[in-house]
Coordinates of C-alpha atoms in Angstrom, one line a residue:
Chain A
M1 CA -9.2 20.7 -75.7
R2 CA -12.1 20.3 -73.3
Q3 CA -14.3 22.4 -75.5
E4 CA -13.6 20.1 -78.4
Q5 CA -14.3 17.1 -76.2
F6 CA -17.6 18.6 -75.1
E7 CA -18.6 19.3 -78.7
E8 CA -17.6 15.8 -79.7
F9 CA -19.7 14.4 -77.0
V10 CA -22.7 16.4 -78.0
R11 CA -22.4 15.4 -81.7
G12 CA -21.9 11.8 -80.8
N13 CA -24.8 11.5 -78.3
L14 CA -27.3 14.1 -79.5
P15 CA -29.6 11.5 -81.2
A16 CA -29.7 9.5 -78.0
L17 CA -30.2 12.5 -75.8
G18 CA -32.9 13.9 -78.0
R19 CA -34.7 10.6 -77.9
Y20 CA -34.4 10.4 -74.2
A21 CA -35.8 13.9 -73.8
Y22 CA -38.7 13.1 -76.1
V23 CA -39.5 9.9 -74.2
L24 CA -39.4 11.8 -70.9
T25 CA -41.5 14.7 -71.9
G26 CA -43.8 13.3 -74.7
H27 CA -43.7 16.7 -76.4
R28 CA -41.3 17.6 -79.2
E29 CA -40.9 21.3 -78.1
D30 CA -40.5 20.4 -74.5
A31 CA -37.9 17.8 -75.4
A32 CA -35.8 20.3 -77.4
D33 CA -35.9 22.7 -74.5
L34 CA -34.9 20.0 -72.1
V35 CA -32.0 19.0 -74.2
Q36 CA -30.8 22.6 -74.4
D37 CA -31.2 23.2 -70.7
S38 CA -29.5 20.0 -69.7
L39 CA -26.5 20.6 -72.1
V40 CA -26.0 24.1 -70.7
R41 CA -25.7 22.5 -67.2
L42 CA -23.5 19.7 -68.5
A43 CA -21.2 22.3 -70.2
R44 CA -20.7 24.1 -66.9
A45 CA -19.9 20.8 -65.1
W46 CA -17.9 19.3 -68.0
P47 CA -14.4 19.3 -66.5
R48 CA -15.3 17.2 -63.5
V49 CA -17.9 15.1 -65.4
D50 CA -15.4 14.3 -68.1
E51 CA -12.8 13.3 -65.5
A52 CA -15.4 11.0 -63.8
G53 CA -15.8 9.3 -67.2
S54 CA -19.6 9.2 -67.3
P55 CA -20.9 12.2 -69.2
L56 CA -23.8 10.4 -70.8
A57 CA -25.1 9.2 -67.4
Y58 CA -24.6 12.6 -66.0
A59 CA -26.5 14.2 -68.9
K60 CA -29.4 11.8 -68.5
T61 CA -29.6 12.3 -64.8
T62 CA -29.6 16.0 -65.3
M63 CA -32.3 15.7 -67.9
V64 CA -34.5 13.7 -65.5
R65 CA -34.0 16.1 -62.6
T66 CA -34.6 19.1 -64.8
H67 CA -37.7 17.6 -66.2
I68 CA -39.3 17.0 -62.8
S69 CA -38.3 20.4 -61.5
T70 CA -41.3 22.2 -60.1
L71 CA -41.0 25.3 -62.2
R72 CA -40.5 23.6 -65.5
R73 CA -43.8 21.8 -64.7
L74 CA -45.5 25.1 -64.4
G75 CA -44.2 26.1 -67.8
R76 CA -45.8 23.1 -69.4
L77 CA -49.3 23.7 -68.0
R78 CA -50.3 26.0 -70.8
R79 CA -49.7 23.4 -73.4
S80 CA -52.6 21.4 -74.8
E81 CA -52.8 18.0 -73.4
F82 CA -52.9 16.2 -76.7
E83 CA -50.9 18.4 -79.0
D84 CA -47.8 17.1 -80.8
L85 CA -48.3 13.4 -80.1
P86 CA -45.3 11.4 -81.4
A87 CA -46.3 10.0 -84.8
D88 CA -47.1 6.3 -85.1
D89 CA -44.2 4.3 -86.4
G90 CA -46.3 1.9 -88.4
F91 CA -46.1 -1.0 -86.0
G92 CA -49.2 -2.2 -84.3
S93 CA -52.6 -0.6 -84.1
V94 CA -52.7 3.1 -84.7
D95 CA -55.6 3.6 -82.2
D96 CA -53.8 1.5 -79.7
G97 CA -50.6 3.6 -79.8
V98 CA -52.3 7.0 -79.8
D99 CA -54.5 6.0 -76.8
L100 CA -51.4 4.8 -74.9
R101 CA -49.6 8.0 -75.7
R102 CA -52.5 10.1 -74.5
A103 CA -52.7 8.0 -71.4
L104 CA -49.0 8.6 -70.8
R105 CA -49.7 12.3 -71.1
T106 CA -51.9 12.1 -68.0
L107 CA -49.0 11.1 -65.8
S108 CA -47.2 13.6 -63.7
P109 CA -43.6 14.4 -64.7
V110 CA -42.2 12.3 -61.8
Q111 CA -44.5 9.4 -62.6
R112 CA -43.5 9.5 -66.2
A113 CA -39.9 9.7 -65.2
V114 CA -40.3 6.5 -63.1
V115 CA -42.0 4.8 -66.0
V116 CA -39.2 5.8 -68.4
L117 CA -36.5 4.7 -66.1
S118 CA -38.3 1.4 -65.4
F119 CA -39.3 0.4 -68.9
F120 CA -37.0 2.3 -71.2
D121 CA -33.8 2.3 -69.2
D122 CA -34.5 -0.9 -67.3
V123 CA -32.8 0.3 -64.2
D124 CA -33.5 -0.9 -60.6
D125 CA -35.4 1.0 -58.0
V126 CA -32.3 2.0 -56.0
T127 CA -30.8 3.6 -59.1
I128 CA -34.1 5.3 -60.0
G129 CA -34.4 6.5 -56.4
H130 CA -30.9 8.0 -56.6
Q131 CA -31.8 9.8 -59.9
L132 CA -35.0 11.2 -58.5
R133 CA -33.7 11.7 -55.0
R134 CA -36.4 9.4 -53.6
R135 CA -36.3 6.2 -51.6
P136 CA -36.8 2.9 -53.4
G137 CA -40.1 2.4 -51.7
A138 CA -41.3 5.7 -53.0
V139 CA -40.3 4.7 -56.5
R140 CA -42.3 1.5 -56.3
A141 CA -45.3 3.5 -55.1
L142 CA -44.9 6.0 -57.9
R143 CA -44.7 3.3 -60.5
H144 CA -47.7 1.5 -59.0
R145 CA -49.8 4.7 -59.2
A146 CA -48.5 5.5 -62.7
L147 CA -49.6 2.1 -64.0
R148 CA -52.9 2.3 -62.2
S149 CA -53.5 5.7 -63.8
L150 CA -52.6 4.3 -67.3
R151 CA -55.0 1.4 -66.8
A152 CA -57.7 3.8 -65.7
A153 CA -57.1 6.2 -68.7
L154 CA -57.1 3.3 -71.1
H155 CA -60.2 1.7 -69.6
D156 CA -62.0 5.0 -70.1
N157 CA -61.5 4.6 -73.8
P158 CA -64.0 2.0 -75.0
N159 CA -61.7 1.3 -78.1
V160 CA -59.0 -0.1 -76.0
E161 CA -58.9 -3.4 -74.1
V162 CA -56.4 -3.6 -71.3
R163 CA -55.6 -6.9 -69.6
R164 CA -54.6 -6.8 -65.9
Chain B
M1 CA -46.0 -12.7 -64.4
T2 CA -45.2 -9.8 -66.6
D3 CA -48.0 -7.3 -66.9
D4 CA -49.3 -6.8 -70.4
L5 CA -49.6 -3.1 -69.9
E6 CA -45.9 -2.9 -68.9
Q7 CA -45.0 -4.7 -72.1
R8 CA -47.1 -2.2 -74.1
V9 CA -45.4 0.7 -72.4
R10 CA -42.0 -0.8 -73.1
R11 CA -42.8 -1.2 -76.7
E12 CA -44.2 2.3 -76.9
L13 CA -41.1 3.9 -75.4
T14 CA -38.6 1.9 -77.3
G15 CA -40.3 2.4 -80.7
S16 CA -38.9 4.6 -83.4
R17 CA -41.4 7.4 -83.1
Y18 CA -39.5 9.3 -80.4
E19 CA -36.6 10.4 -82.7
L20 CA -36.2 14.2 -82.2
G21 CA -33.8 14.9 -85.1
L22 CA -31.9 17.8 -83.5
D23 CA -29.2 19.5 -85.5
P24 CA -25.9 19.4 -83.6
D25 CA -24.7 22.7 -85.0
D26 CA -27.9 24.4 -84.0
V27 CA -27.8 22.9 -80.5
L28 CA -24.1 23.7 -80.0
A29 CA -24.7 27.3 -81.1
R30 CA -27.3 27.6 -78.3
V31 CA -25.2 25.9 -75.6
S32 CA -22.2 27.7 -74.3
G33 CA -19.6 25.2 -73.4
P34 CA -16.6 25.7 -71.3
K35 CA -14.6 28.7 -72.8
R36 CA -16.8 28.5 -75.8
R37 CA -15.6 30.6 -78.7
S38 CA -17.7 32.6 -81.1
R39 CA -18.1 30.8 -84.4
P40 CA -16.1 32.6 -87.1
G41 CA -18.2 31.1 -89.8
A42 CA -21.2 33.1 -88.7
A43 CA -19.7 36.6 -89.0
T44 CA -17.0 38.6 -90.5
L45 CA -13.6 38.9 -88.8
A46 CA -14.4 42.5 -87.8
T47 CA -17.7 41.5 -86.2
V48 CA -16.1 38.6 -84.4
A49 CA -13.5 40.9 -83.0
A50 CA -16.1 43.3 -81.8
A51 CA -18.2 40.5 -80.3
L52 CA -15.2 39.1 -78.4
A53 CA -14.3 42.5 -77.1
V54 CA -17.8 43.1 -75.8
A55 CA -18.0 39.6 -74.4
A56 CA -14.7 40.0 -72.5
A57 CA -15.8 43.3 -71.1
V58 CA -19.2 42.1 -70.0
T59 CA -17.8 38.9 -68.6
V60 CA -15.3 40.8 -66.4
G61 CA -18.2 42.9 -65.2
F62 CA -20.2 39.8 -64.4
L63 CA -17.4 37.8 -62.7
L64 CA -16.0 40.7 -60.8
P65 CA -19.1 42.4 -59.5
G66 CA -18.7 45.7 -57.7
T67 CA -16.2 47.2 -60.0
S68 CA -16.8 50.8 -60.9
E69 CA -16.6 50.3 -64.6
A70 CA -19.3 52.0 -66.6
P71 CA -21.7 49.7 -68.6
V72 CA -20.1 48.5 -71.7
S73 CA -20.9 50.1 -75.0
P74 CA -23.6 48.7 -77.2
P75 CA -22.5 45.3 -78.6
A76 CA -22.3 44.3 -82.2
A77 CA -25.5 42.9 -83.5
S78 CA -24.1 39.4 -83.8
A79 CA -22.6 39.3 -80.3
S80 CA -23.9 36.2 -78.5
P81 CA -25.6 36.9 -75.2
A82 CA -24.7 33.4 -74.2
A83 CA -21.1 34.6 -74.0
T84 CA -22.0 36.4 -70.8
L85 CA -25.2 34.9 -69.5
N86 CA -25.7 31.3 -70.4
G87 CA -29.2 30.0 -70.9
L88 CA -31.0 33.1 -72.2
P89 CA -34.0 32.4 -74.4
P90 CA -33.4 32.5 -78.1
G91 CA -33.8 36.0 -79.6
L92 CA -32.6 38.0 -76.7
A93 CA -29.6 40.3 -77.3
P94 CA -27.6 42.5 -75.0
A95 CA -29.1 46.0 -74.9
G96 CA -26.8 49.0 -75.0
D97 CA -29.2 51.4 -73.1
V98 CA -29.8 49.5 -69.9
A99 CA -31.7 52.4 -68.3
E100 CA -34.1 52.6 -71.3
V101 CA -34.8 48.8 -71.1
I102 CA -35.6 49.1 -67.4
K103 CA -38.0 52.1 -67.9
R104 CA -39.8 50.5 -70.8
A105 CA -43.4 49.5 -69.8
P106 CA -44.0 47.7 -67.7
A107 CA -41.2 49.4 -65.8
L108 CA -38.9 47.2 -63.7
V109 CA -39.5 49.2 -60.5
G110 CA -38.3 46.5 -58.1
L111 CA -34.6 46.5 -59.0
P112 CA -32.1 47.4 -56.3
P113 CA -30.2 50.7 -56.7
G114 CA -26.6 50.8 -57.9
G115 CA -24.7 47.7 -58.8
T116 CA -23.5 46.6 -62.2
R117 CA -26.4 46.4 -64.6
S118 CA -26.9 44.5 -67.8
A119 CA -30.0 44.1 -69.9
Y120 CA -31.1 41.7 -72.7
A121 CA -34.1 42.4 -74.9
A122 CA -35.8 40.8 -77.9
A123 CA -35.9 42.9 -81.0
A124 CA -39.5 41.9 -81.7
G125 CA -42.1 39.5 -80.4
G126 CA -41.0 36.4 -78.7
G127 CA -42.0 35.0 -75.4
V128 CA -39.8 36.5 -72.7
W129 CA -38.7 39.8 -74.0
R130 CA -36.6 41.4 -71.3
V131 CA -34.1 40.2 -68.8
V132 CA -32.2 42.6 -66.5
M133 CA -29.5 41.7 -64.1
V134 CA -28.0 43.8 -61.3
V135 CA -24.9 42.5 -59.6
D136 CA -24.1 43.7 -56.1
G137 CA -26.8 46.2 -56.0
G138 CA -27.9 48.1 -52.9
V139 CA -30.2 46.8 -50.2
A140 CA -33.9 46.8 -51.2
G141 CA -36.9 44.5 -50.9
L142 CA -38.4 43.0 -54.0
P143 CA -42.0 43.9 -54.9
G144 CA -44.9 41.6 -55.2
G145 CA -45.9 38.3 -53.7
V146 CA -43.3 35.8 -52.5
L147 CA -43.1 32.5 -54.4
D148 CA -41.6 29.2 -53.2
V149 CA -38.1 28.5 -54.5
P150 CA -37.2 24.8 -55.1
S151 CA -34.2 23.7 -53.2
D152 CA -32.4 22.6 -56.4
W153 CA -32.0 26.2 -57.4
A154 CA -29.2 26.7 -54.9
P155 CA -27.0 23.7 -54.6
D156 CA -24.2 26.0 -53.4
G157 CA -26.1 27.2 -50.4
S158 CA -27.1 30.6 -51.8
Q159 CA -30.2 32.3 -50.2
L160 CA -32.9 33.1 -52.7
L161 CA -35.9 35.4 -52.7
L162 CA -38.4 35.0 -55.6
T163 CA -41.4 37.3 -56.1
R164 CA -44.0 38.0 -58.7
D165 CA -45.2 41.6 -59.2
G166 CA -47.7 42.3 -62.0
E167 CA -46.1 41.1 -65.3
T168 CA -42.6 40.7 -63.9
T169 CA -40.9 38.0 -61.9
Y170 CA -37.9 39.0 -59.7
V171 CA -35.3 36.8 -58.0
K172 CA -32.6 37.9 -55.6
V173 CA -29.7 35.6 -54.9
Y174 CA -27.3 36.1 -51.9
R175 CA -24.3 33.9 -52.6
P176 CA -22.1 32.4 -49.9
D177 CA -19.1 34.4 -51.2
G178 CA -20.9 37.7 -50.3
H179 CA -22.0 38.8 -53.8
N180 CA -25.7 39.3 -54.6
F181 CA -27.5 39.2 -57.9
C182 CA -31.0 40.4 -58.8
L183 CA -32.7 39.2 -62.0
A184 CA -35.9 40.5 -63.4
V185 CA -37.8 38.9 -66.3
T186 CA -40.8 40.4 -67.9
G187 CA -42.9 40.3 -71.0
G188 CA -43.9 36.6 -71.4
P189 CA -46.1 34.2 -69.5
A190 CA -45.4 33.8 -65.8
E191 CA -44.6 30.1 -66.3
E192 CA -42.0 30.9 -69.0
Q193 CA -40.5 33.6 -66.9
L194 CA -40.0 31.1 -64.0
A195 CA -38.5 28.5 -66.3
V196 CA -36.1 31.1 -67.7
L197 CA -35.1 32.4 -64.2
E198 CA -34.5 28.9 -63.0
R199 CA -32.2 28.3 -65.9
L200 CA -30.3 31.6 -65.6
V201 CA -29.8 31.2 -61.8
T202 CA -28.7 27.6 -61.8
T203 CA -26.4 27.9 -64.8
N204 CA -24.8 31.3 -64.0
I205 CA -25.0 32.0 -60.3
T206 CA -25.5 29.1 -58.0
R207 CA -23.4 26.3 -59.5

């Protein structure tokens, strides 16, 4: 029965989990790996996660923590910085979107995780701190540095105008 | 005042371009859930029976280390390695001749003596092409230089030693229940080996 519930959960939430992984990593291949690794962990913890009633939240937290894991970071170093940028969706300026995507690629995994949790999940710093195992003050500092890095990366591109 | 850059980042992340389009059947086939069964649709009944028999035998060897059972016979070609060791890279299959896999160049010279051994190898190509595990082997140091082990590898309090020697990465895990595990990964880039070892240790041994 629990196996069936797990499979039902995966089938029902895979689009959201895949999207979350892609937003976190910025790489299609890394995102697919991250989904697989996170679901392997979720499968092992499934009985207690299912009883707690929050498998999606558990899966997303696992995904974030796995993504910022030191050794996964090493595995990504050999990838080209600009390969496999997510395609433009047709809204807004093409150059503008590509430049921002490239700028996001310059962030460290933990900085990108803070950005995603802040601007994609819209969760507060206490919650982010819990997910990243950091204090809220450290989360604020990480977000500040991430935004500063993005501004710097975008300013380096003469095609993009960024307002402060 | 809301920062314009923050709004742009929000629009970027919530746009439609980050759809990954994963196939649920493909993902589920790679992810071994609790008491996951082999998928009958993927093989004949005879093959499924053989795969389940091998999986049961190897699982017993893995969960009850230290038994004196000889290594299991070569598995059927379609036996899922995930049935015994979750999180293996795609393309790796259980190897029948464990000793041959260990001796293959570059030889895995750092494995401890004795113990219950299992090996997984790729038929051809691929990134990481050999994984060998020794459960409850004898006392022996690992070769090569010591690497830092992130604390989240051992949420259960296991003690870990991680080393890199030539083209091979080794990890030895001493679990609080007294059992020890040694894993060796060779054949691919060092970064990929580390990522694979992290996945194997945290999903099979320390959680």
